[in-house]
PDB file of C-alpha atoms and ligand atoms in Angstrom:
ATOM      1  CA  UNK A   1     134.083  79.344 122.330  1.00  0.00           C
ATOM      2  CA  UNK A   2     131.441  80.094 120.163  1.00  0.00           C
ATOM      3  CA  UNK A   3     128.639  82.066 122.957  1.00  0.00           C
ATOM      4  CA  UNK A   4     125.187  79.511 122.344  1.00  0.00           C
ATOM      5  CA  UNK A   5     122.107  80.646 121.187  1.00  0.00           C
ATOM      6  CA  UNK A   6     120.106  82.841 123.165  1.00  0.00           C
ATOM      7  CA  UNK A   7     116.417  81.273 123.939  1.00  0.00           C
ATOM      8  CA  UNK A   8     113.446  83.620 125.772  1.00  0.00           C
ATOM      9  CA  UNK A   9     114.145  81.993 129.356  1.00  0.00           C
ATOM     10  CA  UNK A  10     117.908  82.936 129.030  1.00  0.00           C
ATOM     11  CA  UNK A  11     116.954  86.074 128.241  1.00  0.00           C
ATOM     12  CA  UNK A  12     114.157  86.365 130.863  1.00  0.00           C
ATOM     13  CA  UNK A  13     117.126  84.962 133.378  1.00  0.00           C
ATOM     14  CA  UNK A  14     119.479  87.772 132.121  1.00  0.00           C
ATOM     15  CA  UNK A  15     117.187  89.992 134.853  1.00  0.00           C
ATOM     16  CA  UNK A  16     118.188  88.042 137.612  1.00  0.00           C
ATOM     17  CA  UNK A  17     121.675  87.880 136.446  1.00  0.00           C
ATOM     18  CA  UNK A  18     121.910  91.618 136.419  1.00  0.00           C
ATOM     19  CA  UNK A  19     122.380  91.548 132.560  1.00  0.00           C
ATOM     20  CA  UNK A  20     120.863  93.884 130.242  1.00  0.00           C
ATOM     21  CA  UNK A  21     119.653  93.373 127.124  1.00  0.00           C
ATOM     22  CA  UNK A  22     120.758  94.742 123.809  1.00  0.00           C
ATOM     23  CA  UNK A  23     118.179  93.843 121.070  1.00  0.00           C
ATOM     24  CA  UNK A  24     117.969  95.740 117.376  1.00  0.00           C
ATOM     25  CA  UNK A  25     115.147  94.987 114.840  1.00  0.00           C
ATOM     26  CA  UNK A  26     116.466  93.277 111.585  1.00  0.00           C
ATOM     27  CA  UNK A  27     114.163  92.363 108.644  1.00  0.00           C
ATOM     28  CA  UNK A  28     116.669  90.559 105.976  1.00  0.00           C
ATOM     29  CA  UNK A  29     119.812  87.773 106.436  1.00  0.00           C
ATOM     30  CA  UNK A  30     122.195  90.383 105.314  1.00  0.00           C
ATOM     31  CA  UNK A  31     121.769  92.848 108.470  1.00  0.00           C
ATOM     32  CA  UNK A  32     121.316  89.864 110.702  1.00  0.00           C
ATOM     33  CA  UNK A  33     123.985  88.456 109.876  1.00  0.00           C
ATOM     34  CA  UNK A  34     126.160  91.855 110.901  1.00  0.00           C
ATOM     35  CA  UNK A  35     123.685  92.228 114.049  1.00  0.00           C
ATOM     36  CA  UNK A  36     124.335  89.227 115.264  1.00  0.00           C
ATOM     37  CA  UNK A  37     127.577  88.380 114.669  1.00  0.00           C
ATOM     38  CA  UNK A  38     128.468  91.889 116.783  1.00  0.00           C
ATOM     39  CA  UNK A  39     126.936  90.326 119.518  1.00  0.00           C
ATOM     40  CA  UNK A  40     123.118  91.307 119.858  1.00  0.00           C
ATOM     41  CA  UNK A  41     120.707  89.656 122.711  1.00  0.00           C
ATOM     42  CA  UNK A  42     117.986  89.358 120.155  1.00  0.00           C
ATOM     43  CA  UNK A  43     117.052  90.686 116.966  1.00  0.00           C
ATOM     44  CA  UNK A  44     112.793  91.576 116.467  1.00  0.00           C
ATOM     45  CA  UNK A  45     111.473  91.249 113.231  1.00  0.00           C
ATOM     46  CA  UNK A  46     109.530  94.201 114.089  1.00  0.00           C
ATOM     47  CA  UNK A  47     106.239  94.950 111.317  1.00  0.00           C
ATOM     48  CA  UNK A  48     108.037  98.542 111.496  1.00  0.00           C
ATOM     49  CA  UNK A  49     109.348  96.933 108.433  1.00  0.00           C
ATOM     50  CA  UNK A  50     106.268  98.244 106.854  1.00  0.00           C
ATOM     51  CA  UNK A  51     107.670 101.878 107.393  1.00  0.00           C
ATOM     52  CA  UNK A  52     111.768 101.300 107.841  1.00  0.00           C
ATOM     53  CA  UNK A  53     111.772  99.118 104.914  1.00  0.00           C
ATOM     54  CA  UNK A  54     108.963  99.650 102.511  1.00  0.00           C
ATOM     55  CA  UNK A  55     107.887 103.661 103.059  1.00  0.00           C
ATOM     56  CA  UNK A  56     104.497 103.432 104.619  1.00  0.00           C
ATOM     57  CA  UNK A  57     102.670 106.280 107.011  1.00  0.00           C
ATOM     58  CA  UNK A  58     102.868 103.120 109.545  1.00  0.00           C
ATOM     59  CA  UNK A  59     102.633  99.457 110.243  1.00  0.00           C
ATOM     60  CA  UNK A  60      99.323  98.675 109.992  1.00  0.00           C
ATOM     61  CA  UNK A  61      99.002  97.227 106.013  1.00  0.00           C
ATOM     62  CA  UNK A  62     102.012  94.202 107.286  1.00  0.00           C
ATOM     63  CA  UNK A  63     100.796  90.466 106.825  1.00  0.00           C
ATOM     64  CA  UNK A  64     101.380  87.818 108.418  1.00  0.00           C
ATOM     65  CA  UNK A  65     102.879  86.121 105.252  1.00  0.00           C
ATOM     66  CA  UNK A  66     104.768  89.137 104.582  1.00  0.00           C
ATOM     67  CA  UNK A  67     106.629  89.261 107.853  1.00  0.00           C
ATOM     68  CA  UNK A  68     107.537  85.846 107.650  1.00  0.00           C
ATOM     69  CA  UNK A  69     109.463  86.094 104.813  1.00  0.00           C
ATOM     70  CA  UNK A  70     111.469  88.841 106.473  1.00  0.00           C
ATOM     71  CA  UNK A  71     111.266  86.738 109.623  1.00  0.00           C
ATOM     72  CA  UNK A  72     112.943  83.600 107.623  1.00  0.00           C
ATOM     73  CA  UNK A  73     115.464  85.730 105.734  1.00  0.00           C
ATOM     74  CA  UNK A  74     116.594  86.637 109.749  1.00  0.00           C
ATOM     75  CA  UNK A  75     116.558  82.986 110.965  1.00  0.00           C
ATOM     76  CA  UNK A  76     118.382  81.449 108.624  1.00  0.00           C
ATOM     77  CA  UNK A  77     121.057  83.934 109.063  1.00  0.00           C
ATOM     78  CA  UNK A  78     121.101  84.044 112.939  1.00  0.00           C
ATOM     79  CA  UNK A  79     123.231  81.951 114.849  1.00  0.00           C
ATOM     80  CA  UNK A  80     123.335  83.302 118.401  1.00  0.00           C
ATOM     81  CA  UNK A  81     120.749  85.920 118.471  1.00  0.00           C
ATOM     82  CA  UNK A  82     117.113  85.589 120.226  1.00  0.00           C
ATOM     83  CA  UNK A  83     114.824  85.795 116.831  1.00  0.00           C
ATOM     84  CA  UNK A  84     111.566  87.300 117.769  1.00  0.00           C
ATOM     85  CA  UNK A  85     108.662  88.260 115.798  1.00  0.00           C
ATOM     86  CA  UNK A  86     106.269  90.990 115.423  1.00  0.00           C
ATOM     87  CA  UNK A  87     102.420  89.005 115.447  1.00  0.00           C
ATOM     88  CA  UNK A  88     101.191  92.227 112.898  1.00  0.00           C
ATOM     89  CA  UNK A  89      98.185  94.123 112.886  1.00  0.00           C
ATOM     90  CA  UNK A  90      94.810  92.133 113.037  1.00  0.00           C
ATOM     91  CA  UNK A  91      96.584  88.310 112.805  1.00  0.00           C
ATOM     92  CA  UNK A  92      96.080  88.105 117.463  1.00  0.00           C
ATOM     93  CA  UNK A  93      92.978  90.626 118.080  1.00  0.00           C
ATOM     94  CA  UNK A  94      90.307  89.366 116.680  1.00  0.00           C
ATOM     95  CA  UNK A  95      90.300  85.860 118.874  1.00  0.00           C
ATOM     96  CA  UNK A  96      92.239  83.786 120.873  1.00  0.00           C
ATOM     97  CA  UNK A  97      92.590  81.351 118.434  1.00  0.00           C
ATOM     98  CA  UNK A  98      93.464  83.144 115.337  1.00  0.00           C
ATOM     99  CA  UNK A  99      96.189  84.400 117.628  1.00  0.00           C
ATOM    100  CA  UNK A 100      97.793  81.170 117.964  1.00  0.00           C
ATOM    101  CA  UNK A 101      97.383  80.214 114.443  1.00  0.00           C
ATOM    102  CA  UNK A 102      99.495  83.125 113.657  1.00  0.00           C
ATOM    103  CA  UNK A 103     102.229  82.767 116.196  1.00  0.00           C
ATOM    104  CA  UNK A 104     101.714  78.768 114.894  1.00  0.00           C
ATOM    105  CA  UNK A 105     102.898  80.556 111.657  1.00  0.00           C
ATOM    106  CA  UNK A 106     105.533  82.847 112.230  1.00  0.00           C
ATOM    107  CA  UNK A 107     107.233  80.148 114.201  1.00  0.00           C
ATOM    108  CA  UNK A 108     106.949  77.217 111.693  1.00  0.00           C
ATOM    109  CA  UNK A 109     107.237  79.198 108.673  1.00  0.00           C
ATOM    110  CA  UNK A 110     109.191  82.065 109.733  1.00  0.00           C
ATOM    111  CA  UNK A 111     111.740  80.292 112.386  1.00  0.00           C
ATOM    112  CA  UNK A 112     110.492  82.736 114.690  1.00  0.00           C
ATOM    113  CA  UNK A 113     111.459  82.066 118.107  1.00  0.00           C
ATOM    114  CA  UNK A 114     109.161  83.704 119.910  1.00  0.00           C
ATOM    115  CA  UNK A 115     106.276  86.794 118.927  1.00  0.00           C
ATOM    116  CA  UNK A 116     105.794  90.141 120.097  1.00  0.00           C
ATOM    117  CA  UNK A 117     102.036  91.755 120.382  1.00  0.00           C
ATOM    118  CA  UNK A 118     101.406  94.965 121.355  1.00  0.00           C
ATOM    119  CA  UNK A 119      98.292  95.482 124.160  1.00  0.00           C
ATOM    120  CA  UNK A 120      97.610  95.480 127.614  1.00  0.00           C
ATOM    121  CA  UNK A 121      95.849  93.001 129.857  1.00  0.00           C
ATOM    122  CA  UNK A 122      92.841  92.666 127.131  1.00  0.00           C
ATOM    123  CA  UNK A 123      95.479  90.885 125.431  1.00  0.00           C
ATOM    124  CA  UNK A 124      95.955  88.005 128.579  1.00  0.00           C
ATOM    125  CA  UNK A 125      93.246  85.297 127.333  1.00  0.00           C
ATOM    126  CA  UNK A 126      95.358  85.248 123.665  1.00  0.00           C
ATOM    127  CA  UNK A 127      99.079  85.380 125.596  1.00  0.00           C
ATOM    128  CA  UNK A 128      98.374  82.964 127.687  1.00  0.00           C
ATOM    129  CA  UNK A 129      96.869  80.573 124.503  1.00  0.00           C
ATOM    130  CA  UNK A 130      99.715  81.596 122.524  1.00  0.00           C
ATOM    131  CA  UNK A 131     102.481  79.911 125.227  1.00  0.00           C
ATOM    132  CA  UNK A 132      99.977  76.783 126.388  1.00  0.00           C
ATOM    133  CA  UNK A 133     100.582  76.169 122.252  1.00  0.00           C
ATOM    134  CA  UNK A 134     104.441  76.258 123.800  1.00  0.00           C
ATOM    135  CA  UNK A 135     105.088  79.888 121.616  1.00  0.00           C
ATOM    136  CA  UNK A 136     107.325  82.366 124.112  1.00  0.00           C
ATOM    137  CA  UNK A 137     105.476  85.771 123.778  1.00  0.00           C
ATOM    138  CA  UNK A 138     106.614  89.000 124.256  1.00  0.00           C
ATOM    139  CA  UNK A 139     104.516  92.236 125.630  1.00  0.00           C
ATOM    140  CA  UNK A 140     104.686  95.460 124.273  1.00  0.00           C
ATOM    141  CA  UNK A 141     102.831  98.553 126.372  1.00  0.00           C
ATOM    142  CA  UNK A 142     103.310 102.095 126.070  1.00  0.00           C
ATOM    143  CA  UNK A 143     103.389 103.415 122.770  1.00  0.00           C
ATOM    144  CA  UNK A 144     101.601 100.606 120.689  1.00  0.00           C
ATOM    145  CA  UNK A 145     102.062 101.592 116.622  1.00  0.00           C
ATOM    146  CA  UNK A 146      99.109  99.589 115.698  1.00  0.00           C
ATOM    147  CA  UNK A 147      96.696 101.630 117.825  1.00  0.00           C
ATOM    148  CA  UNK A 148      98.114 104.787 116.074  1.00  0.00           C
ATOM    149  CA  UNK A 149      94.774 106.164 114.846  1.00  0.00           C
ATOM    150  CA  UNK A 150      93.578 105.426 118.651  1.00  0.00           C
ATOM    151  CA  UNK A 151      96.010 107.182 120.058  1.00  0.00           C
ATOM    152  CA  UNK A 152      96.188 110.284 117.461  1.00  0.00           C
ATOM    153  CA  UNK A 153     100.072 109.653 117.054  1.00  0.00           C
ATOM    154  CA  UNK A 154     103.195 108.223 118.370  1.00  0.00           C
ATOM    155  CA  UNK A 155     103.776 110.841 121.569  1.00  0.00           C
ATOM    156  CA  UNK A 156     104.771 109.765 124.972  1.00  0.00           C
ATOM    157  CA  UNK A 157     102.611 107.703 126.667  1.00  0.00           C
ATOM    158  CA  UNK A 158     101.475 107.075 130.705  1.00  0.00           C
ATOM    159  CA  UNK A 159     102.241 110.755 131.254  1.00  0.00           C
ATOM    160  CA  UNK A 160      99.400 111.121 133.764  1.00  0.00           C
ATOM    161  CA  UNK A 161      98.101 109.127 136.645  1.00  0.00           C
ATOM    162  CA  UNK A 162      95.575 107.430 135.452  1.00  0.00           C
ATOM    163  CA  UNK A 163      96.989 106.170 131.995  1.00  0.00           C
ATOM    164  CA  UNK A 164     100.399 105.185 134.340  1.00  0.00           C
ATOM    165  CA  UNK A 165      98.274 102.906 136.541  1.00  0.00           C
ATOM    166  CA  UNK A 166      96.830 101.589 133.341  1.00  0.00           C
ATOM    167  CA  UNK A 167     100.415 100.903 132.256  1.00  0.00           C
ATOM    168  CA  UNK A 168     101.626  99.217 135.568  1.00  0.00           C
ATOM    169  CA  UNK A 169      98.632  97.208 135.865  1.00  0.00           C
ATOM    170  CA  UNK A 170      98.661  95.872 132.159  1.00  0.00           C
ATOM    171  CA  UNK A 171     102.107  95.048 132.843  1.00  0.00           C
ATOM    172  CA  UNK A 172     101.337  92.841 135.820  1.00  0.00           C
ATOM    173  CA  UNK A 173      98.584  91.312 134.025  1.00  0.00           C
ATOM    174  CA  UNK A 174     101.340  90.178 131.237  1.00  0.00           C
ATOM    175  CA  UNK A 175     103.643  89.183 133.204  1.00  0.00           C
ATOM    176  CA  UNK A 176     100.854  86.895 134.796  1.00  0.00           C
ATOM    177  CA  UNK A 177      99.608  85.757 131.427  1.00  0.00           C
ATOM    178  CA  UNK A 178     103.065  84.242 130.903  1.00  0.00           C
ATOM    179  CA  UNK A 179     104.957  86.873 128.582  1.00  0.00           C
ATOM    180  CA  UNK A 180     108.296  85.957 129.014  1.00  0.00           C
ATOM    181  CA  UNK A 181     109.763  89.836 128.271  1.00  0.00           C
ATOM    182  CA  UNK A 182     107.920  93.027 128.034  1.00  0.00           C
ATOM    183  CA  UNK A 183     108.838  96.139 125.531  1.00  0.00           C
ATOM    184  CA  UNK A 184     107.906  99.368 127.112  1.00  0.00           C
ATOM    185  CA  UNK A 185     107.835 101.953 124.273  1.00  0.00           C
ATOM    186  CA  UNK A 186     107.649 105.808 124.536  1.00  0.00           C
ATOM    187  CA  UNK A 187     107.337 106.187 128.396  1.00  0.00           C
ATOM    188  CA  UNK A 188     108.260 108.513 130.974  1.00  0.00           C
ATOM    189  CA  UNK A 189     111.967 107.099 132.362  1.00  0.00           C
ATOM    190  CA  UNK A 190     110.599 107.220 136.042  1.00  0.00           C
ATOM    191  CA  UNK A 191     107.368 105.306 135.163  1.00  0.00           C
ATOM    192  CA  UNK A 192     109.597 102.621 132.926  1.00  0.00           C
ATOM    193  CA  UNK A 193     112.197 102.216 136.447  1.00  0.00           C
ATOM    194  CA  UNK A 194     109.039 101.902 138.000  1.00  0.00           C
ATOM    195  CA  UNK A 195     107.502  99.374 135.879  1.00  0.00           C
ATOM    196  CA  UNK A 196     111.044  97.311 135.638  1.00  0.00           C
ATOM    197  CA  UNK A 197     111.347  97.111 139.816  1.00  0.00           C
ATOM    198  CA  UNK A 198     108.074  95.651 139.722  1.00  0.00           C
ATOM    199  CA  UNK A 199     108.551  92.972 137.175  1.00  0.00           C
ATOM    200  CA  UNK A 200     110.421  89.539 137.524  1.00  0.00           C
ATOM    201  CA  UNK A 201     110.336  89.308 133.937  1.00  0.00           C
ATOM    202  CA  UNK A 202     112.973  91.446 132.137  1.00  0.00           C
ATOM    203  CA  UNK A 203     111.463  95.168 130.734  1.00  0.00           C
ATOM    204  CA  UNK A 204     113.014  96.051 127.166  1.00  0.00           C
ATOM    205  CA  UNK A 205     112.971  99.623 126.689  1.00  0.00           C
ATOM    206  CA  UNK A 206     112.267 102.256 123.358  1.00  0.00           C
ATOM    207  CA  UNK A 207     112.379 105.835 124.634  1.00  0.00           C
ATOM    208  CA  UNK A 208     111.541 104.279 127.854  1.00  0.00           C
ATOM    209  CA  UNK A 209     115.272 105.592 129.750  1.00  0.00           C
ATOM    210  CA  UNK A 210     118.001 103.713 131.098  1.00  0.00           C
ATOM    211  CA  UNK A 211     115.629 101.860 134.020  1.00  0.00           C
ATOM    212  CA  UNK A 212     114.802  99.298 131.795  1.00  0.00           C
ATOM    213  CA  UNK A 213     116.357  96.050 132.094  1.00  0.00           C
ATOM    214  CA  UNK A 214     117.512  96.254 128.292  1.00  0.00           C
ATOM    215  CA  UNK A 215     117.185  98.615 125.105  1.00  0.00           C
ATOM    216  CA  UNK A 216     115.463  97.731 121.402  1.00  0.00           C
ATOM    217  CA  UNK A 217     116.028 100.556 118.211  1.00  0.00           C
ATOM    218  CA  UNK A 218     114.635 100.085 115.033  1.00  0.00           C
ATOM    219  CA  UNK A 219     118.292  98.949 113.123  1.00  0.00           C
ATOM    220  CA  UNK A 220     117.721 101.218 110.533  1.00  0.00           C
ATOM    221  CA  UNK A 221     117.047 104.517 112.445  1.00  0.00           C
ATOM    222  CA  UNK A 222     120.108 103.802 115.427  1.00  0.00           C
ATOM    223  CA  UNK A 223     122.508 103.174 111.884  1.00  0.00           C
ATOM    224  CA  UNK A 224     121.767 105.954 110.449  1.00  0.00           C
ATOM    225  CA  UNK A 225     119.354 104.915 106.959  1.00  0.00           C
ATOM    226  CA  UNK A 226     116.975 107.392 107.889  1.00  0.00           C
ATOM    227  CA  UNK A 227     118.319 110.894 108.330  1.00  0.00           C
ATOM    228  CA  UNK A 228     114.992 113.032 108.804  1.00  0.00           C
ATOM    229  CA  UNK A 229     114.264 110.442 111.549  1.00  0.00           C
ATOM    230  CA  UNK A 230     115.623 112.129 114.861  1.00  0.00           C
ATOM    231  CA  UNK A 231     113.527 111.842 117.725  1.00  0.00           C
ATOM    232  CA  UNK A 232     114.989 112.465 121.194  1.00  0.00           C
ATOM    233  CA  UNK A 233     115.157 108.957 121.831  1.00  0.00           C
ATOM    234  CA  UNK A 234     117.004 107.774 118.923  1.00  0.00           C
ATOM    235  CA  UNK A 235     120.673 108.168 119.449  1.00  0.00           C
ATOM    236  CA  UNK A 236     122.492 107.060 115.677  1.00  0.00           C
ATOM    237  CA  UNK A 237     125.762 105.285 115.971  1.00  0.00           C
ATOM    238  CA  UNK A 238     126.656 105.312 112.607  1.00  0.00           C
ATOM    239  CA  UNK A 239     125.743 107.530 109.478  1.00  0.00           C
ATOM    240  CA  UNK A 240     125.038 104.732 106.684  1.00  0.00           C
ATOM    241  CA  UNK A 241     123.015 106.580 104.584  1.00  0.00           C
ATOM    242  CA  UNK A 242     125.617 109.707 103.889  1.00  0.00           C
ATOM    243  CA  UNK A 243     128.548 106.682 104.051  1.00  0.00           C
ATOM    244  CA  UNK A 244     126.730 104.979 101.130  1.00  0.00           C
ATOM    245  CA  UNK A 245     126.009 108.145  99.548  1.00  0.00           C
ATOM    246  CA  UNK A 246     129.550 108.971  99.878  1.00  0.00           C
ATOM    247  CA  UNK A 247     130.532 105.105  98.048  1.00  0.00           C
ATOM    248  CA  UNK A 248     128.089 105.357  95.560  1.00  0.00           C
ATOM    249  CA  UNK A 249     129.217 108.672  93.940  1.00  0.00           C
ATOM    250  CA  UNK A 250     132.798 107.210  94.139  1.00  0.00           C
ATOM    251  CA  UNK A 251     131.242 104.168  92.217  1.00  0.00           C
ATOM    252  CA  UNK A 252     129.825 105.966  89.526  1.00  0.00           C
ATOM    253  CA  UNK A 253     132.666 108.567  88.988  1.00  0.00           C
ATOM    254  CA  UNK A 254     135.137 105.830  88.681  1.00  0.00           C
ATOM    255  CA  UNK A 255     132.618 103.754  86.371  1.00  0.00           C
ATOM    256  CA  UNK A 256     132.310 107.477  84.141  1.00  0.00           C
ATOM    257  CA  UNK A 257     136.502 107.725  83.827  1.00  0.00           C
ATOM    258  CA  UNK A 258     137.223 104.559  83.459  1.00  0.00           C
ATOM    259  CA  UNK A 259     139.177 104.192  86.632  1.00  0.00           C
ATOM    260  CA  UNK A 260     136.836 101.171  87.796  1.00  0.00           C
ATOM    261  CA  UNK A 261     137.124  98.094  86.525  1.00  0.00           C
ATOM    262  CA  UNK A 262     141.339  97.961  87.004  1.00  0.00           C
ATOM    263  CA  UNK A 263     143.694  95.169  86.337  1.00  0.00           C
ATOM    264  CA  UNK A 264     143.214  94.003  89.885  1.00  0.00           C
ATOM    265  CA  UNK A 265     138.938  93.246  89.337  1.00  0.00           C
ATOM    266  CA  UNK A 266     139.114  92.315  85.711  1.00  0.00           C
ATOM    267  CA  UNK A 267     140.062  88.738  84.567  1.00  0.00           C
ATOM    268  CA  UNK A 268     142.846  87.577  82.432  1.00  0.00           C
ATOM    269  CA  UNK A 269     143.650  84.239  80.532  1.00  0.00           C
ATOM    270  CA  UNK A 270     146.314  82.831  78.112  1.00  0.00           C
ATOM    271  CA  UNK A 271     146.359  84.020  74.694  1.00  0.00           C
ATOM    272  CA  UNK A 272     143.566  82.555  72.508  1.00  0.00           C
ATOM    273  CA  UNK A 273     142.350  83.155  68.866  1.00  0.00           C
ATOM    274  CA  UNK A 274     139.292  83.548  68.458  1.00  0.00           C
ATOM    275  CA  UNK A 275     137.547  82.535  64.859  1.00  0.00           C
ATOM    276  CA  UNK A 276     135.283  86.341  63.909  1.00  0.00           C
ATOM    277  CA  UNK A 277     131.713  85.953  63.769  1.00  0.00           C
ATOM    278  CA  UNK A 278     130.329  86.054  60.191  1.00  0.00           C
ATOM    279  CA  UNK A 279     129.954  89.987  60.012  1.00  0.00           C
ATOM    280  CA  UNK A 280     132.287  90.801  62.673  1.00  0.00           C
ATOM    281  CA  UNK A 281     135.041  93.643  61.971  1.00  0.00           C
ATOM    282  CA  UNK A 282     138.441  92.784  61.686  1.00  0.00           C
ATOM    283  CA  UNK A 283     139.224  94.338  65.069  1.00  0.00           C
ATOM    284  CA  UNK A 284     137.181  90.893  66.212  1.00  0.00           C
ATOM    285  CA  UNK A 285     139.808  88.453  64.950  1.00  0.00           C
ATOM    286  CA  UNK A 286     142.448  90.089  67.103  1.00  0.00           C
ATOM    287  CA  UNK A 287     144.397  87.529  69.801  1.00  0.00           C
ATOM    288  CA  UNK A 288     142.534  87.853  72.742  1.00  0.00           C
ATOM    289  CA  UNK A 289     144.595  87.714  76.309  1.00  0.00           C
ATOM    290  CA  UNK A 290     147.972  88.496  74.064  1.00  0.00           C
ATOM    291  CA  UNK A 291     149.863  91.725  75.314  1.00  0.00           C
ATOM    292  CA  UNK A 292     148.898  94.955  74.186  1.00  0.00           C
ATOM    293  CA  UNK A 293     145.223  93.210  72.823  1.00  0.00           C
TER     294      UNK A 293
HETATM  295  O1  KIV B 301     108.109  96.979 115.211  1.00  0.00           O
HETATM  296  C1  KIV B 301     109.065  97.337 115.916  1.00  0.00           C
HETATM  297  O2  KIV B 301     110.162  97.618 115.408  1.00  0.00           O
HETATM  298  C2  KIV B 301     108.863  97.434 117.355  1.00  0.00           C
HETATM  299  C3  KIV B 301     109.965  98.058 118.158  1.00  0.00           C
HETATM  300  C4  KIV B 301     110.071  99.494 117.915  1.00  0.00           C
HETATM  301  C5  KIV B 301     109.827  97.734 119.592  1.00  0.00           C
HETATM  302  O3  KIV B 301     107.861  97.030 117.838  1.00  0.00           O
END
């Protein structure tokens, strides 16, 4: 039997169930189609599209529009999955209602499912708008990308006391504002186990340890696209981008010599003459499809 599609509360009830979560970002059908047909939890159309897929420093020049395009390329190709979006940088902060015009967005243009936003408990008044608009939301603490030039880079966060208590109470404060999931990125393990045992809602790790109630990589880095990428959290299990590299040259050395396209990928038909074009040579008169032409 085909398993149904995942929606937030089943994954919020995987907790309770004891389940964890596997979720991988995916930004086009092609991907999300393998992702999810391997059997992912969810799949985040994460704006670290803006650096996975386009090149940037980081994620902060992603639009709205632009990550619902990627968002409905992922939709339309999901069939079990959890498809939830990244709200990007300046479409929820700058009031409660923008916030839900955006989520508004990525759900009815993108077939988002639910959002993601990254912030802490100054972030409750526009979560809680978001799901009274009936949008599930997702939290994201820790390590927030779009506060990069706040936080002067993408190190571990919560490492002392008073930035962990931060962390534990935003997380509360989430949970309370109705988030339905919470991604903790780029924490210490013991705070994340911490965090998790004090949540009913399920915790979603990224560098966070093996506490968490589930685990999210960036699809690109955990396949292997990115080979300079390799943080201690990352673990790669596969090596696309030397596997394509490897394909490729065999591609173009066949195309050189000939070897590619064979009998087998070429098309044949039944003999035909065809009439030469006015200044055609006479080698264009010859019988098409005939042996030996
Ligand atoms: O944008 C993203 O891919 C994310 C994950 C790393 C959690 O937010």
């Amino acid at each position: 039997m085909q398993p149904k599609k995942k929606t937030a509360i089943a994954l919020r009830k995987m907790k309770s169930a004891g389940e964890r979560i596997a979720m991988m970002t995916a930004y086009d059908a092609a991907f999300a189609r393998a992702l999810d047909e391997a059997g992912l939890d969810a799949l985040l159309v994460g704006d670290s599209l803006g650096m996975a897929v386009r090149g940037e420093r980081d994620t902060l020049n992603v639009t709205l529009d632009e990550i619902a395009y990627h968002c409905r390329m992922v939709a339309r190709a999901t069939r079990h999955a959890h498809v939830v979006c990244d709200l990007p940088f300046l479409s929820y902060q700058i009031s409660a209602e923008e916030a839900v015009r955006s989520a508004g967005l990525l759900v009815a243009k993108g077939g988002a499912e639910s959002v993601k936003l990254e912030g802490g408990a100054e972030y409750a008044k526009e979560i809680a708008r978001i799901v009274r608009a009936g949008i599930p939301v997702m939290g994201h603490i820790g390590l927030t990308p779009q506060s990069v030039n706040l936080l002067g880079g993408y190190g571990v966060q919560g490492r002392d006391e008073a930035t962990a208590q931060k962390l534990m109470s935003d997380a509360l404060s989430l949970q309370d504002a109705g988030c339905y999931a919470l991604v903790l990125e780029m924490i210490p393990h013991e705070l994340a186990t911490h965090i998790t045992a004090s949540l009913e809602i399920p915790t979603i790790g990224i560098g966070a340890g093996v506490g968490c109630d589930g685990q999210v990589l960036v699809c690109y880095d955990a396949l292997g696209m990115n080979p300079d990428f390799t943080p201690r959290f990352l673990k790669r299990y596969a090596e696309l981008y030397a596997e394509i590299g490897q394909a490729v040259r065999t591609y173009a050395t066949e195309v050189k010599s000939g070897a590619f396209p064979d009998e087998v990928h070429s098309f044949a038909t039944k003999p035909v003459q065809l009439a030469p074009a006015a200044s055609a040579s006479p080698e264009a008169a010859k019988v098409y499809g005939a042996t030996g032409s």
